[in-house]
Coordinates of C-alpha atoms and ligand atoms in Angstrom, one line a residue:
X23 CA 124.6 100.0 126.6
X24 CA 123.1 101.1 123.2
X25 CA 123.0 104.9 122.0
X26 CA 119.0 103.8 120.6
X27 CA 116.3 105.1 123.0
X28 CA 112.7 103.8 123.8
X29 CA 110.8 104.9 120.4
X30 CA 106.9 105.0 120.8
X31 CA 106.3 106.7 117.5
X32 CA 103.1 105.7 116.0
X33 CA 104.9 105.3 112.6
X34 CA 107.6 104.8 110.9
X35 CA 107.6 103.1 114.3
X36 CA 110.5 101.1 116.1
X37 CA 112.1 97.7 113.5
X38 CA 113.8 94.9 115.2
X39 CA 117.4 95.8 115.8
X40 CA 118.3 92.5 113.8
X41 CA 116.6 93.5 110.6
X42 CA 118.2 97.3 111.0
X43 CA 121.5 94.9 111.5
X44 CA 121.2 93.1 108.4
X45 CA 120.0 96.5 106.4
X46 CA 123.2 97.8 107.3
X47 CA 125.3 95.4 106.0
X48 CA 123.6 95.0 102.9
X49 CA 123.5 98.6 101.9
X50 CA 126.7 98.2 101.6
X51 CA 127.0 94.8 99.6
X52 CA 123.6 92.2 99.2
X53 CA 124.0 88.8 98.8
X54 CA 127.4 88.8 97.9
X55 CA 126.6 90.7 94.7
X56 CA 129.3 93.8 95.2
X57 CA 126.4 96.2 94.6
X58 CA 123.8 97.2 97.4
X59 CA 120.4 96.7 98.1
X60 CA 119.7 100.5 97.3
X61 CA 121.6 100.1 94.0
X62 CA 120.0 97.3 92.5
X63 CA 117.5 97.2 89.5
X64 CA 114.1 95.8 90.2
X65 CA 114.1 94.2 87.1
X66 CA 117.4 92.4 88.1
X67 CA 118.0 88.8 89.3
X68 CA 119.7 89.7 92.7
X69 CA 115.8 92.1 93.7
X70 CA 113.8 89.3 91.8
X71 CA 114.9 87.1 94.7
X72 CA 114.2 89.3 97.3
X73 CA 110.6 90.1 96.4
X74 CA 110.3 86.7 95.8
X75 CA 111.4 85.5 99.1
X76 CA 109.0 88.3 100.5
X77 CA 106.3 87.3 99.1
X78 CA 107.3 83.9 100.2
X79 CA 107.5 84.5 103.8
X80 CA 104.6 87.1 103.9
X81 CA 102.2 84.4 102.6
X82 CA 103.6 81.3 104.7
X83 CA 103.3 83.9 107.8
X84 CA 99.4 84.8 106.9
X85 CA 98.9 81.4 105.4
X86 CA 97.1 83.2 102.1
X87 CA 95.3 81.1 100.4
X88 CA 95.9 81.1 96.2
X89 CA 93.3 82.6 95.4
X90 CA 94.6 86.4 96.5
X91 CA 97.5 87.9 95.5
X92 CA 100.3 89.9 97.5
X93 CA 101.0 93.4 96.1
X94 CA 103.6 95.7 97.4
X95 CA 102.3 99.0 96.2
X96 CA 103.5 102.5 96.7
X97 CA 101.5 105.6 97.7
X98 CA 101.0 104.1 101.2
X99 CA 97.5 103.2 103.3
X100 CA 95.8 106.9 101.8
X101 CA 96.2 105.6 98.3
X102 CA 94.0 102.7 99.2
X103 CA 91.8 105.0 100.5
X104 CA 91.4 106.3 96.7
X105 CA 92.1 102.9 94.9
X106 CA 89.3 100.8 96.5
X107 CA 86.2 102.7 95.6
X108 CA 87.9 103.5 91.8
X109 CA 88.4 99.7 91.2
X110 CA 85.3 98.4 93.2
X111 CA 82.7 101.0 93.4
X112 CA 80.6 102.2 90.9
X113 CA 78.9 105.8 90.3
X114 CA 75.0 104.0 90.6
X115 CA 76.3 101.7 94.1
X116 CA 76.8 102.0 97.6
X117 CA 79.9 100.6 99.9
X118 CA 79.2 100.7 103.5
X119 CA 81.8 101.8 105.6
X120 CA 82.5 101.0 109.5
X121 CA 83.7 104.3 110.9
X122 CA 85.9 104.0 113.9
X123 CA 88.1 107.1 114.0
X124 CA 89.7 109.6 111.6
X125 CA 91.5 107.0 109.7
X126 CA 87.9 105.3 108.5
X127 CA 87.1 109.3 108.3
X128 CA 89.5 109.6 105.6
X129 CA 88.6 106.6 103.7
X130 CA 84.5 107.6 103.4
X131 CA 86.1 110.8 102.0
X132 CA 87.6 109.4 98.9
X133 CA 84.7 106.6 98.8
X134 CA 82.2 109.4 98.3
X135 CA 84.1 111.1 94.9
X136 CA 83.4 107.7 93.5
X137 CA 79.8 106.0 94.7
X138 CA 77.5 106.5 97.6
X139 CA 78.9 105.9 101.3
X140 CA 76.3 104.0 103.7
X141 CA 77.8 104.6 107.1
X142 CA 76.7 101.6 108.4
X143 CA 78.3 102.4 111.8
X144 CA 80.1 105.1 113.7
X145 CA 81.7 104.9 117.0
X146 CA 81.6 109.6 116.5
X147 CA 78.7 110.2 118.8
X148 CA 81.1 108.1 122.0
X149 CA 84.2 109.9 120.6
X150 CA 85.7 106.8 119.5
X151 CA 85.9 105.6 123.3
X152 CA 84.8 102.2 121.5
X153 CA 83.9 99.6 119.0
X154 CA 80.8 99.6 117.3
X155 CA 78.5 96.6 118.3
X156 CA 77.2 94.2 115.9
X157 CA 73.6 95.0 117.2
X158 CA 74.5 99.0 116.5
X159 CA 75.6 97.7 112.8
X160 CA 73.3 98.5 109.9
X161 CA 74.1 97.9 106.5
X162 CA 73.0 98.5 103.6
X163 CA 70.9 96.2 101.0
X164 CA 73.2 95.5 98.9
X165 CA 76.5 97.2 99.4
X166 CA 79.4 96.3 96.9
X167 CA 81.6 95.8 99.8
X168 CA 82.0 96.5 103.7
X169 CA 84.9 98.5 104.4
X170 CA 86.6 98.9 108.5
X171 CA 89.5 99.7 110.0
X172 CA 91.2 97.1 112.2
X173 CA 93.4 99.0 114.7
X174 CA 92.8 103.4 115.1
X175 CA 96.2 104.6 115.4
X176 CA 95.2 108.1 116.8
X177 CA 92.5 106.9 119.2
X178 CA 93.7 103.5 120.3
X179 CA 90.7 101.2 119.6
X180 CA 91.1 98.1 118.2
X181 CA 88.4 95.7 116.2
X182 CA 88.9 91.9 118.7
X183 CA 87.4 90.1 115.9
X184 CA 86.0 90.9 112.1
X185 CA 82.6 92.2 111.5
X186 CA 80.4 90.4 109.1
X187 CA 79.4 91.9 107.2
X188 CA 76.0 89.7 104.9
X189 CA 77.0 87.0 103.2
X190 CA 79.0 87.6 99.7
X191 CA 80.1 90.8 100.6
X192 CA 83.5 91.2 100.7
X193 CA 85.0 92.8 103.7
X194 CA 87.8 95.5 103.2
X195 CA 89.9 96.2 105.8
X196 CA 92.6 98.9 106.7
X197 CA 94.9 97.2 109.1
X198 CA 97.8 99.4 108.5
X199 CA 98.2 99.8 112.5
X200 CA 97.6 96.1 113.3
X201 CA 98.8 94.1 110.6
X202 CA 100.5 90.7 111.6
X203 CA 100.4 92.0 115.1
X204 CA 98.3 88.3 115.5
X205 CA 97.0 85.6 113.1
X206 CA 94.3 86.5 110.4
X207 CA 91.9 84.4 108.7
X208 CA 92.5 86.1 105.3
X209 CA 89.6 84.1 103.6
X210 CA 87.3 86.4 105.5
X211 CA 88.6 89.1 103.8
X212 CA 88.3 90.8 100.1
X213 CA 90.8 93.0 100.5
X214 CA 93.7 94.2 103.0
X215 CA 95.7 96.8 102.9
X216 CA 98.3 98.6 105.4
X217 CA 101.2 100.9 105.1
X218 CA 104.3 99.4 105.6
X219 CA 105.5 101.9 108.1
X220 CA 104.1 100.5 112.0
X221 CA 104.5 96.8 111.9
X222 CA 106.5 95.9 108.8
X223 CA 108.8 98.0 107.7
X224 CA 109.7 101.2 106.3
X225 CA 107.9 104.5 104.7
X226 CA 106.8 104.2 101.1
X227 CA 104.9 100.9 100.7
X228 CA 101.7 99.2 101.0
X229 CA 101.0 95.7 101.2
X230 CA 97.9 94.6 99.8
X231 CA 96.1 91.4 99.5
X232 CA 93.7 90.8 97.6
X233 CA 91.2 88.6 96.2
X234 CA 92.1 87.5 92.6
X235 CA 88.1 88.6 91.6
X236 CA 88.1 91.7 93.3
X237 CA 91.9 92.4 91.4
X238 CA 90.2 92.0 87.9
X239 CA 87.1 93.5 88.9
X240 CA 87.9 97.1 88.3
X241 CA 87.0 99.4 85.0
X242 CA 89.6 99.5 82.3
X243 CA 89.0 103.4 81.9
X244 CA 90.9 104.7 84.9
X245 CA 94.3 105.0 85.1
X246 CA 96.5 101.8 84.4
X247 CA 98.4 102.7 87.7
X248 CA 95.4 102.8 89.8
X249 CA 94.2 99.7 88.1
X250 CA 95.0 96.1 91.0
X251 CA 95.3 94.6 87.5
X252 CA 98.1 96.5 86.5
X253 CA 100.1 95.0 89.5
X254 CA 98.9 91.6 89.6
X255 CA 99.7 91.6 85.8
X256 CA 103.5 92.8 86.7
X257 CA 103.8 91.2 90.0
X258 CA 104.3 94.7 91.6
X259 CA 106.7 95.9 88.9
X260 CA 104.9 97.9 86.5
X261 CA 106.9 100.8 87.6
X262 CA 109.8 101.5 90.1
X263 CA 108.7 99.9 93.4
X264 CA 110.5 100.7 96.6
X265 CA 112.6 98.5 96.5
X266 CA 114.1 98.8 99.8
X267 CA 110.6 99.3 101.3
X268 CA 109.9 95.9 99.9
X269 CA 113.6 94.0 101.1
X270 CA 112.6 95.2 104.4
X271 CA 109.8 94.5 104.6
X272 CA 111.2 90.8 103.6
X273 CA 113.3 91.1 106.6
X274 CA 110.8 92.0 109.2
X275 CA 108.7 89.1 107.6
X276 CA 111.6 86.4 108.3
X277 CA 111.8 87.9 111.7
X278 CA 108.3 87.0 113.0
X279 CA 108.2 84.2 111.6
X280 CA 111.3 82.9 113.8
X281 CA 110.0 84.7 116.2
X282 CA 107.3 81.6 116.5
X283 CA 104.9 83.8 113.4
X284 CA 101.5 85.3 114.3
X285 CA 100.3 83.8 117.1
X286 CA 103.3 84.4 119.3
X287 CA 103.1 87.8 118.1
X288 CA 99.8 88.1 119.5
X289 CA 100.6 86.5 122.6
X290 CA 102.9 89.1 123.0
X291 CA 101.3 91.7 122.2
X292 CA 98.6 90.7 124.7
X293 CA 101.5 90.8 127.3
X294 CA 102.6 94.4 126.4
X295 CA 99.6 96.1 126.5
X296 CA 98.5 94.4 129.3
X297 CA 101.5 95.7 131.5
X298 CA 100.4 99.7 130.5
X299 CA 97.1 99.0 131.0
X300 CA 96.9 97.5 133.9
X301 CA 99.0 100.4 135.3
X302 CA 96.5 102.7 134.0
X303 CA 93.7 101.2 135.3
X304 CA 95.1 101.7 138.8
X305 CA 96.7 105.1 138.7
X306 CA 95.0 107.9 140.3
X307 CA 97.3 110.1 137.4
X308 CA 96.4 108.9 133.9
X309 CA 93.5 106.7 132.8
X310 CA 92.7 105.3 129.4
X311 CA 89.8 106.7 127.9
X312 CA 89.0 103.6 125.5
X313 CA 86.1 101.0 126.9
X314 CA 88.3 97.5 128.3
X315 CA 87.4 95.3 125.4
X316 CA 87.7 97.5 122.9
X317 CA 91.4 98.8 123.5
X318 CA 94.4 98.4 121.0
X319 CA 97.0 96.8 121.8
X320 CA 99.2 98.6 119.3
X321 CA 98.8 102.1 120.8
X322 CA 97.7 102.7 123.9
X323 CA 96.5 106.4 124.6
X324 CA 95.8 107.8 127.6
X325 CA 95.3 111.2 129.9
X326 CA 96.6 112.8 132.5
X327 CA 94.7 115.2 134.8
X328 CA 95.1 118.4 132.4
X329 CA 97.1 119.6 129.7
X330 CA 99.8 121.2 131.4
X331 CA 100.5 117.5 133.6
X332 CA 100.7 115.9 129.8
X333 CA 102.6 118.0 128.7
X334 CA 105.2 118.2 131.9
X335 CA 105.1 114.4 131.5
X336 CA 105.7 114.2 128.0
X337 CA 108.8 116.6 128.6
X338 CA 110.2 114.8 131.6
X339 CA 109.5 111.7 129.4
X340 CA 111.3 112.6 126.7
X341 CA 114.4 113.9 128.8
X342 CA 114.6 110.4 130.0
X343 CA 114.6 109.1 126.7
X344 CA 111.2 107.6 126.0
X345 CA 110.2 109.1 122.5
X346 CA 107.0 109.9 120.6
X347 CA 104.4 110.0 123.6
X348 CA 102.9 112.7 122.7
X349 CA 99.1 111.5 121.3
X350 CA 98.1 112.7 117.7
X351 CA 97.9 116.4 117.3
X352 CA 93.9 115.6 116.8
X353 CA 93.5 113.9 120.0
X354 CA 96.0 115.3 122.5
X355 CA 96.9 114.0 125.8
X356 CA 99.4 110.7 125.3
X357 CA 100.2 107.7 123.0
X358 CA 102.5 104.5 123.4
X359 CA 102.6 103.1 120.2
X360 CA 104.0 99.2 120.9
X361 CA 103.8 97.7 117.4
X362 CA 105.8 93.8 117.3
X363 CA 109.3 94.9 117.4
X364 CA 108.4 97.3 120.8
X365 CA 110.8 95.8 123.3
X366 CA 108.2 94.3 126.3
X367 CA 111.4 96.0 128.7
X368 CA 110.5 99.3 127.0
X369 CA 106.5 99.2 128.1
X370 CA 108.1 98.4 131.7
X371 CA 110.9 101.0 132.0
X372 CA 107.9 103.7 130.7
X373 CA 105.4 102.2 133.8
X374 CA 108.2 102.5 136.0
X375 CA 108.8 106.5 135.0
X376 CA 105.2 107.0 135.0
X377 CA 104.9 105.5 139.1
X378 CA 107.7 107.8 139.2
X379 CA 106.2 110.7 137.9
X380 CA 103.0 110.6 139.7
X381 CA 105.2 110.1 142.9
X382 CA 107.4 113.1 142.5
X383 CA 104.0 114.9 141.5
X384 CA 102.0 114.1 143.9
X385 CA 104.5 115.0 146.7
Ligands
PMP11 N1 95.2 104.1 108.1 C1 95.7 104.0 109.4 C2 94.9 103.1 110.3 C3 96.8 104.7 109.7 O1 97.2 104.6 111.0 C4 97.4 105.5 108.8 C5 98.7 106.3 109.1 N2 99.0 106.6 110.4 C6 96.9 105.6 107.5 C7 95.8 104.8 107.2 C8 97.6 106.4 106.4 O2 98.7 105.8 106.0 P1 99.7 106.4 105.0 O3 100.4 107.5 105.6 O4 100.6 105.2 104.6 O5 99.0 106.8 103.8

């Protein structure tokens, strides 16, 4: 038996139980080196090999082409929010934005302190029950880039392939809920970004990748810290990184790839969800609110019958030790976040409580 318990927090999520292994021991001593991995300078030879080996792995697991680099940036997803439309939009243009949920929300927000914000589609008037179609996507004449969110953590939709966005403009995407959860053609792609802290690791970093034109693109006046340049320049040490954020994330990049790397991610991931929502779908208790085809396969929200049965469930739930149902404080009702390292024996043992709950209920 282990003293961990089922975690279905949307983020910092669940890490494989190997990588929290291996972070154990080299807290204590990395690499042999008699100093730990929280103790070591970045600008020392023992870290130079870790980010090294990170960016390593992260690029053989994506296969990222040369042309874009890999940045491990602090300030999380939200700071992207900010750092696209200061590097790539300017005052007299427009970027068009994909809006899917609050997340996409947040990111018109900053975009609009910069340029103008063409919402070129919005899934708000369905409540975010679903994807936006490429027949309901408008966009602009000539925006300076298209910007969407792959995965919406709080309403559990998911984008099953890109939009495309017209030809030479470059699509932005937030995939901090879906990243490596399945292979990505990262030549479609300008720009990706995601928070370290669902599928890859830790709290307090970003990975970006980026298109080496888009990283020099930027003005020269803003702040040399908000600058891509700055990074790419200092290969993600102008300043203090997190530098545990980034061994970690080194870690959890080793483990999918002998895990079998992206696509057996996905093919897991496909199996997960499908064992939650297939129960869903046939319980006369809780149903998923999301349209099939446009469901996430990272967090899967659903309903019960009212708010007191939610929140009985998510009680009894917890009790039982299945942790961070409870859906995001602006959606209510319940969310299983199943990111890579999920166990699939965790998404069973919750269908079997919930079958048990509706039972005991219903009686
Ligand atoms: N985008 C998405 C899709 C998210 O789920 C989150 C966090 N839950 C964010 C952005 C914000 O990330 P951060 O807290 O790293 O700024």
């Amino acid at each position: 038996m282990t003293d961990r318990i089922y975690n279905f927090s949307a983020g910092p999520a669940v890490l494989p139980e190997s990588v929290l292994k291996q972070a154990q021991k080299d807290i204590w001593n990395l690499a042999g080196s008699g100093i730990g991995v929280l103790e070591h300078s970045h600008r020392g030879k023992v870290f130079e090999k870790v980010l090294d080996q990170a960016e390593r792995d992260c690029r053989d697991l994506a296969m990222i082409p040369d042309n874009y680099k890999v940045l491990f940036l602090q300030g999380g997803a939200s700071q992207q929010f900010a750092m696209i439309p200061m590097n790539l939009l300017p005052k007299d243009r427009t970027a068009d934005y994909l809006v899917t949920g609050v997340w996409s929300e947040k990111a018109v927000k900053e975009a609009k302190v910069y340029g103008t914000v063409h919402e070129a589609a919005s899934g708000k008037s369905c409540n975010f029950t679903r994807i936006p179609t490429a027949a309901e996507t408008k966009y602009s004449a000539k925006p300076t880039y298209a910007h969407f969110t792959t995965n919406n953590t709080i309403y559990g939709s998911q984008w099953t392939t890109e939009p495309t966005p017209p030809a030479g403009v470059p699509l932005i995407a937030d995939a901090s809920s879906d990243i490596f959860s399945r292979p990505i053609d990262i030549k479609r792609y300008g720009l990706i970004y995601a928070g370290a802290q669902k599928n890859l690791g830790p709290s307090g970093v970003a990975l970006v990748i980026i298109r080496n034109d888009l990283a020099e693109a930027g003005p020269k006046e803003i702040p040399t810290i908000f600058q891509y340049r700055t990074f790419v320049a200092e290969r993600s040490l102008y300043n203090t990184p997190n530098t545990f954020g980034i061994y970690a994330m080194g870690l959890v990049f080793k483990w999918i790839k002998e895990r079998g790397g992206l696509q057996a991610m996905a093919e897991q991931n496909q199996r997960k969800a499908k064992v939650l929502y297939d129960h869903l779908d046939q319980s006369k208790m809780f149903r998923c609110n999301i349209e099939p085809g446009s469901r996430s396969l990272m967090n899967v929200c659903f309903r019960g019958p009212d708010e007191e049965m939610e929140n009985r469930f998510i009680a009894e739930a917890t009790k039982r030790g299945f942790d961070g149902l409870k859906g995001h404080r602006s959606a209510g009702g319940m969310r299983a976040s199943i990111y890579n390292a999920f166990p699939v024996e965790g998404v069973e043992a919750l269908v079997a409580f919930m079958r048990e709950f509706e039972k005991g209920a219903g009686s």
